[in-house]
XYZ file of C-alpha atoms in Angstrom:
84
model
C 18.535 47.167 -97.453
C 21.336 46.471 -95.014
C 21.682 46.360 -91.251
C 24.616 48.473 -90.065
C 26.165 48.278 -86.596
C 28.234 51.255 -85.475
C 31.018 51.357 -82.880
C 28.582 53.258 -80.626
C 26.396 50.125 -80.529
C 23.673 51.742 -82.611
C 22.048 49.541 -85.249
C 20.582 51.096 -88.394
C 18.537 49.489 -91.156
C 19.060 51.455 -94.382
C 20.162 51.618 -97.979
C 23.982 51.616 -98.146
C 26.455 52.841 -100.743
C 30.134 52.312 -100.011
C 32.959 54.659 -100.907
C 36.651 54.119 -100.236
C 36.604 55.564 -96.699
C 32.926 55.882 -95.811
C 29.418 54.577 -96.247
C 26.547 56.715 -97.422
C 23.165 55.754 -95.971
C 19.614 56.677 -97.002
C 16.131 55.539 -95.928
C 17.669 54.990 -92.502
C 15.929 53.864 -89.312
C 17.534 53.258 -85.920
C 16.502 50.102 -84.105
C 15.234 50.544 -80.558
C 14.082 48.076 -77.915
C 10.973 49.592 -76.287
C 10.632 46.486 -74.113
C 12.354 43.099 -73.878
C 11.716 40.937 -76.939
C 10.386 43.833 -79.060
C 12.063 45.922 -81.776
C 10.923 49.360 -82.865
C 12.137 51.783 -85.505
C 12.716 55.514 -85.358
C 13.986 57.668 -88.224
C 17.772 58.005 -88.073
C 18.680 61.573 -87.075
C 14.968 62.412 -86.875
C 15.601 66.118 -86.236
C 17.828 66.571 -89.275
C 16.653 67.909 -92.628
C 19.177 65.614 -94.312
C 17.979 62.398 -95.919
C 21.482 61.140 -96.742
C 24.282 60.622 -94.221
C 27.969 59.849 -94.668
C 29.600 57.755 -91.943
C 33.354 57.167 -91.827
C 34.154 53.449 -92.073
C 36.175 53.633 -88.848
C 32.820 53.854 -87.013
C 31.264 50.854 -88.792
C 31.571 47.481 -87.039
C 29.687 45.421 -89.613
C 27.170 45.493 -92.435
C 24.823 42.507 -92.841
C 21.585 41.560 -94.569
C 18.559 41.983 -92.285
C 15.812 39.354 -92.063
C 13.105 39.630 -94.716
C 10.421 40.686 -92.220
C 12.501 43.704 -91.200
C 13.075 44.705 -94.827
C 9.331 44.459 -95.547
C 8.476 46.609 -92.528
C 11.022 49.308 -93.416
C 9.938 49.374 -97.068
C 6.361 49.904 -95.891
C 7.470 52.842 -93.710
C 9.491 54.401 -96.542
C 6.999 53.912 -99.368
C 3.686 53.838 -97.518
C 2.754 50.781 -99.598
C 1.731 47.707 -97.599
C 2.797 44.377 -99.124
C 0.597 41.309 -98.546
């Protein structure tokens, strides 16, 4: 899992594969702030049938490792399996 920040300011937690000119993301969730101090997740491109998205690297600001708690929460949403 990686945390991707786009030039639009959007932050996405997802699986990332890099190609020469783009990144390919899967299991993607956009981060939202429903209220100050809180973070929520919504499926990236929720109204799309696609499960894989290719984003040109010119729109990627950075790719970093998210905190473990975020990874655990996203894995639970993707798999439906709750880890202790």
